[in-house]
């Protein structure tokens, strides 16, 4: 399983002085797995990257039995707990600041920053604050996949969740931009959502509404017909009546 990305330092990994107290610890989960301590990427013991990643994806402590079940689903309960205990021991010996173990649970360290949390916070601001949606450049940043190459079920669940949060934020941003008639920004913004999910009807609806607001009825109709054909070819279903209601009256007038 691809749990660690290869070092990007051509001179080889740098190391920190043993026992030094870190002032900045960052966990990267988008695009690759990495732990950076005081500006230096560090390597972790075997199995530790998955433990750190799982803890970093949660904002609350996770019970030890649940961690063992997620990380070692093929092992029986006591064996999984033993594997967790062994991994935690090796990790604490190497980087004791990364996790905050409790008597029955484990959380990410209090002073650790996580890139996914920052992405979630920005998505929440854009989704819930119209001013942020208008002024942030959220949709302009390329979407970076969570832990590419990892195939654990919990990773795939979190990957889908983060993608959904991202698309919702992009749709909110496009809608906010359209409301102030900033169509030149709204259109590429909503296309960013459609690239992430070409079958997402809410994104197509937003794009059609933008074209109609601009007076581009032909372009709106083309968008609808293209989406309808894509749905038919991929899922053998039709667009909703609500979406059709935006365009079908225009097409019927032509006939």
Tab-separated table of N, CA and C in Angstrom, residues 208-216:
chain	number	residue	atom	x	y	z
A	208	UNK	N	-26.291	26.944	-16.104
A	208	UNK	CA	-27.397	27.339	-16.986
A	208	UNK	C	-28.016	28.649	-16.510
A	209	UNK	N	-28.211	28.791	-15.203
A	209	UNK	CA	-28.792	30.026	-14.665
A	209	UNK	C	-27.892	31.223	-14.944
A	210	UNK	N	-26.582	31.012	-14.897
A	210	UNK	CA	-25.653	32.107	-15.207
A	210	UNK	C	-25.794	32.519	-16.670
A	211	UNK	N	-25.836	31.535	-17.559
A	211	UNK	CA	-25.989	31.856	-18.986
A	211	UNK	C	-27.308	32.582	-19.247
A	212	UNK	N	-28.379	32.142	-18.600
A	212	UNK	CA	-29.669	32.806	-18.788
A	212	UNK	C	-29.635	34.230	-18.248
A	213	UNK	N	-28.959	34.422	-17.110
A	213	UNK	CA	-28.856	35.769	-16.544
A	213	UNK	C	-28.082	36.697	-17.473
A	214	UNK	N	-27.141	36.134	-18.217
A	214	UNK	CA	-26.379	36.929	-19.184
A	214	UNK	C	-27.151	37.146	-20.482
A	215	UNK	N	-28.256	36.411	-20.649
A	215	UNK	CA	-29.005	36.501	-21.893
A	215	UNK	C	-28.519	35.548	-22.960
A	216	UNK	N	-27.660	34.611	-22.583
A	216	UNK	CA	-27.116	33.649	-23.541
A	216	UNK	C	-27.969	32.382	-23.555
